Coordinates of C-alpha atoms in Angstrom, one line a residue:
M1 CA 13.3 -15.0 36.4
T2 CA 12.4 -17.5 39.3
T3 CA 15.6 -19.2 40.8
L4 CA 16.8 -22.1 39.2
L5 CA 17.2 -25.3 41.6
S6 CA 21.1 -26.8 41.6
L7 CA 20.0 -30.1 39.1
P8 CA 22.5 -33.0 39.4
P9 CA 23.1 -34.7 36.1
P10 CA 19.7 -37.7 35.2
S11 CA 21.3 -41.2 35.5
S12 CA 21.6 -43.2 32.1
S13 CA 20.0 -20.8 30.7
S14 CA 18.5 -12.0 27.0
H15 CA 20.1 -12.1 24.4
C16 CA 20.8 -15.3 22.6
F17 CA 23.0 -15.3 19.7
S18 CA 21.5 -18.2 17.6
T19 CA 18.7 -20.1 16.4
A20 CA 18.1 -23.1 18.7
F21 CA 17.1 -26.3 17.3
S22 CA 13.5 -26.0 17.5
S23 CA 9.6 -28.5 16.4
C24 CA 7.9 -26.3 18.3
H25 CA 6.7 -22.7 18.6
Q26 CA 8.4 -19.6 19.8
P27 CA 7.0 -18.8 23.2
S28 CA 6.8 -15.5 25.3
V29 CA 6.6 -16.9 28.7
V30 CA 7.0 -21.0 28.9
V31 CA 4.3 -22.8 29.6
T32 CA 4.0 -26.8 29.2
T33 CA 2.1 -27.8 25.7
G34 CA 1.7 -31.7 27.1
R35 CA 3.5 -32.4 23.6
P36 CA 7.4 -33.7 23.5
A37 CA 9.6 -31.8 21.1
R38 CA 12.6 -33.2 19.6
F39 CA 14.7 -30.1 19.8
L40 CA 15.0 -26.4 22.2
P41 CA 12.7 -23.5 21.1
V42 CA 14.3 -20.2 19.9
A43 CA 15.3 -17.7 22.0
A44 CA 12.3 -16.5 24.0
T45 CA 12.2 -12.3 24.6
T46 CA 13.0 -11.4 28.8
T47 CA 12.0 -7.8 30.1
T48 CA 14.1 -9.1 32.9
T49 CA 17.1 -6.3 34.1
H50 CA 20.1 -7.4 35.0
H51 CA 23.6 -6.5 36.4
H52 CA 26.6 -7.4 34.0
Q53 CA 29.7 -8.9 35.6
Q54 CA 33.1 -8.1 34.2
I55 CA 35.3 -10.9 34.6
D56 CA 39.2 -11.6 34.5
K57 CA 39.7 -14.0 31.6
S58 CA 43.0 -15.0 32.0
S59 CA 40.7 -18.3 34.1
L60 CA 38.4 -18.1 31.1
T61 CA 38.4 -22.1 29.1
V62 CA 37.2 -22.2 25.9
A63 CA 36.6 -25.7 24.3
E64 CA 35.2 -28.7 23.6
A65 CA 33.1 -30.4 26.1
A66 CA 32.7 -34.5 26.6
E67 CA 32.1 -35.6 29.9
E68 CA 28.5 -35.7 31.2
D69 CA 28.5 -33.3 33.6
Q70 CA 29.7 -30.3 31.7
L71 CA 27.0 -31.0 29.1
W72 CA 24.4 -31.1 31.8
A73 CA 25.5 -27.6 33.0
A74 CA 25.5 -26.7 29.1
A75 CA 21.7 -27.8 29.0
C76 CA 20.6 -26.0 31.9
L77 CA 22.6 -22.9 30.5
R78 CA 20.4 -23.5 27.2
V79 CA 17.1 -23.7 29.1
R80 CA 18.1 -20.2 31.1
S81 CA 18.7 -18.7 28.0
F82 CA 16.1 -19.8 25.2
Y83 CA 13.3 -19.6 27.9
D84 CA 11.4 -17.0 29.7
F85 CA 9.6 -18.4 33.1
Q86 CA 6.4 -16.7 34.4
L87 CA 7.3 -16.5 38.4
S88 CA 3.7 -17.7 38.9
S89 CA 3.8 -21.0 36.7
Y90 CA 2.8 -23.8 38.5
G91 CA 5.4 -26.7 38.7
I92 CA 7.8 -24.6 37.0
Q93 CA 10.9 -26.5 38.7
D94 CA 9.9 -29.7 37.4
H95 CA 9.4 -28.2 34.1
K96 CA 12.4 -26.6 33.5
R97 CA 14.5 -29.8 34.9
Y98 CA 12.1 -32.0 32.1
L99 CA 13.5 -29.3 29.4
A100 CA 17.3 -29.8 30.6
E101 CA 16.6 -33.3 30.2
R102 CA 15.4 -33.3 27.1
E103 CA 18.2 -30.8 25.3
F104 CA 20.5 -33.3 27.8
V105 CA 19.7 -36.5 26.0
A106 CA 19.6 -34.8 22.6
L107 CA 22.9 -33.1 23.2
K108 CA 24.1 -36.2 23.9
E109 CA 23.0 -38.4 20.9
R110 CA 23.8 -35.5 18.1
I111 CA 27.5 -35.9 19.5
A112 CA 27.5 -39.6 19.9
G113 CA 26.2 -39.6 16.1
K114 CA 23.0 -41.6 16.8
R115 CA 21.0 -38.6 15.3
E116 CA 20.0 -39.1 11.3
D117 CA 21.9 -36.2 8.6
F118 CA 24.4 -35.2 11.1
K119 CA 27.9 -36.2 10.3
R120 CA 29.6 -34.9 13.7
V121 CA 28.3 -32.2 16.1
S122 CA 30.6 -30.9 18.7
C123 CA 29.4 -28.8 22.1
I124 CA 31.6 -25.5 22.3
N125 CA 31.4 -24.4 25.9
A126 CA 33.0 -21.4 27.7
T127 CA 33.6 -22.1 31.3
L128 CA 35.1 -20.0 34.6
P129 CA 35.9 -21.0 38.0
L130 CA 33.2 -20.7 40.4
S131 CA 35.0 -18.7 42.6
Q132 CA 35.4 -16.4 40.0
L133 CA 32.2 -15.3 39.8
S134 CA 30.0 -12.9 42.0
S135 CA 26.9 -13.8 44.5
S136 CA 24.8 -11.8 41.9
A137 CA 25.7 -14.6 39.7
S138 CA 23.9 -17.4 42.2
D139 CA 21.2 -18.7 40.3
L140 CA 23.7 -19.0 37.3
C141 CA 26.5 -20.7 39.7
A142 CA 23.7 -23.2 41.1
A143 CA 22.3 -24.0 38.1
C144 CA 25.2 -24.5 36.2
K145 CA 28.2 -26.0 37.8
F146 CA 30.0 -28.9 37.1
T147 CA 33.5 -30.3 38.2
S148 CA 37.0 -30.8 36.5
N149 CA 40.1 -31.9 38.2
G150 CA 38.7 -31.5 41.3
E151 CA 37.6 -27.7 40.4
D152 CA 34.4 -26.4 40.3
R153 CA 33.6 -24.6 37.4
V154 CA 30.5 -22.8 35.8
V155 CA 29.8 -23.0 32.0
V156 CA 28.8 -19.4 30.8
G157 CA 28.5 -19.8 27.1
T158 CA 27.9 -22.3 24.6
L159 CA 27.2 -23.3 21.0
D160 CA 26.8 -26.8 19.0
L161 CA 29.0 -26.9 15.8
N162 CA 27.1 -29.1 13.4
Q163 CA 28.6 -31.1 10.4
C164 CA 25.4 -31.8 7.9
L165 CA 23.8 -30.4 5.2
W166 CA 21.0 -28.7 6.7
L167 CA 19.3 -28.2 10.4
P168 CA 15.7 -29.4 11.1
E169 CA 13.2 -26.4 9.8
E170 CA 16.0 -24.0 9.1
I171 CA 17.0 -22.7 4.7
A172 CA 20.0 -24.7 3.9
G173 CA 23.2 -23.4 3.1
T174 CA 24.3 -23.5 -1.0
K175 CA 28.4 -23.8 -0.1
P176 CA 30.0 -26.2 -1.1
E177 CA 28.2 -27.9 -3.7
G178 CA 28.4 -31.3 -5.1
I179 CA 29.4 -34.4 -3.1
E180 CA 31.8 -32.1 -0.8
A181 CA 29.0 -30.6 1.1
E182 CA 28.3 -33.2 3.0
Y183 CA 31.5 -33.2 4.2
R184 CA 32.5 -29.6 4.3
R185 CA 29.6 -27.9 5.1
A186 CA 28.4 -26.7 9.4
Y187 CA 26.3 -24.9 10.9
L188 CA 26.6 -22.8 14.3
S189 CA 23.0 -23.4 16.9
N190 CA 22.2 -23.0 20.5
V191 CA 24.7 -19.9 20.6
C192 CA 23.9 -18.2 24.1
V193 CA 26.1 -17.0 26.8
A194 CA 24.9 -16.3 30.4
R195 CA 22.8 -12.7 30.6
E196 CA 25.2 -11.9 34.2
L197 CA 28.2 -12.0 31.6
H198 CA 27.3 -10.2 28.6
R199 CA 29.2 -7.2 27.7
N200 CA 32.2 -9.7 28.2
G201 CA 33.2 -10.7 24.8
L202 CA 32.4 -14.6 25.4
G203 CA 29.7 -14.8 22.5
Y204 CA 32.6 -13.8 20.5
D205 CA 35.3 -16.3 22.2
I206 CA 33.1 -19.4 21.5
V207 CA 32.4 -18.9 17.9
A208 CA 36.4 -18.1 17.7
K209 CA 36.7 -21.6 19.0
S210 CA 33.9 -23.1 16.6
K211 CA 36.1 -21.7 13.5
I212 CA 39.1 -23.6 14.7
V213 CA 37.5 -26.8 15.5
A214 CA 35.5 -26.5 11.9
E215 CA 38.6 -26.0 10.0
K216 CA 39.8 -28.5 11.6
W217 CA 37.0 -31.4 10.6
G218 CA 38.0 -29.7 7.2
I219 CA 34.7 -27.7 6.8
T220 CA 34.6 -25.5 4.2
D221 CA 31.8 -23.1 4.8
L222 CA 29.9 -22.2 7.5
Y223 CA 26.4 -21.0 8.5
V224 CA 24.5 -19.5 11.0
H225 CA 20.9 -18.3 11.2
V226 CA 19.9 -15.7 13.3
A227 CA 16.3 -13.8 13.2
V228 CA 16.1 -10.9 11.6
D229 CA 15.3 -8.2 14.3
N230 CA 18.3 -9.6 16.8
E231 CA 20.8 -7.1 16.5
P232 CA 23.1 -7.8 18.9
A233 CA 23.2 -11.7 17.2
K234 CA 23.9 -10.0 13.7
N235 CA 26.7 -7.5 15.3
L236 CA 28.2 -10.5 16.9
Y237 CA 28.4 -12.6 13.6
L238 CA 29.2 -10.4 11.2
K239 CA 32.4 -8.7 13.3
S240 CA 33.5 -12.2 13.3
G241 CA 33.7 -12.5 10.1
F242 CA 30.1 -13.5 8.6
I243 CA 28.4 -12.2 5.7
H244 CA 24.9 -12.5 4.6
E245 CA 23.9 -15.2 2.3
N246 CA 19.8 -15.8 2.0
D247 CA 16.5 -15.0 3.7
E248 CA 13.9 -16.9 5.1
P249 CA 11.1 -16.8 3.2
A250 CA 8.1 -14.9 5.2
W251 CA 5.6 -17.9 4.6
Q252 CA 8.0 -20.4 6.6
A253 CA 8.1 -18.0 9.6
R254 CA 4.4 -17.8 9.5
F255 CA 4.0 -21.2 9.2
L256 CA 6.4 -22.1 12.3
D257 CA 5.2 -18.8 14.0
R258 CA 8.6 -17.6 14.7
P259 CA 10.4 -14.1 13.7
R260 CA 12.0 -14.9 10.1
R261 CA 15.4 -15.7 9.6
I262 CA 18.5 -14.8 7.6
L263 CA 21.2 -17.3 7.1
L264 CA 25.1 -16.2 7.3
W265 CA 28.0 -17.5 6.1
I266 CA 31.8 -17.9 6.9
G267 CA 34.2 -19.6 4.3
F268 CA 37.5 -21.5 4.8
P269 CA 40.6 -22.3 2.8
C270 CA 40.0 -25.9 1.9
T271 CA 42.0 -27.7 4.4
N272 CA 42.6 -31.9 5.0
E273 CA 40.6 -33.1 7.8
S274 CA 42.9 -34.4 10.8

């Protein structure tokens, strides 16, 4: 993988555990297509071998993100996770920044309620102090660093919790039915963990936090889409309590030129939104 430059937020990052928002085809190597896309593509396969650092979780924070520099760091982690870059590609740094800026703007708009059909969206990040990460994670630190209360921290895992009836270009859940579905159904998306820190249980941590936030919102039915051949993702969700609900039709996967998805579901007791 090519080394990312440190990218400051604009003015105005394997195994990926979930499908990401997508209106473009899944690449094995990222190339500039010359056409805009609304969302990040699904995870691309990479054959790069990485050393997995074991971390001290006592300094781990998993929480909803609101500040722009942390949202920018999350956008950069998603670019690292959902794309595989070819070292010889021309203008690769500019393309990485374009992808990060696109996700950063879209993420801010979703959180601010400016995207149609989304009732509420939250970005949930796992972060560690910069000082806790080894030199083998220097690329991660450069790309996904932010400052909070005077401390340099790094986004090492991220996902979106989306309160909505369906996600674009994905099969919809069936629970609950009726008028309550608009307010009590939610989906996880853009779930990823820095590849340098796999095998630390960070995926479980951010999914667990998303369930807490979902119940706080009054969500009773939480869904996630995952590629049928993504065994690490399926294992994560099944161990987190999700069960199989539906399969994407083969024709839809062929039409969208991507691996077929399955839809997983978990239910919560009905609670009042706080």
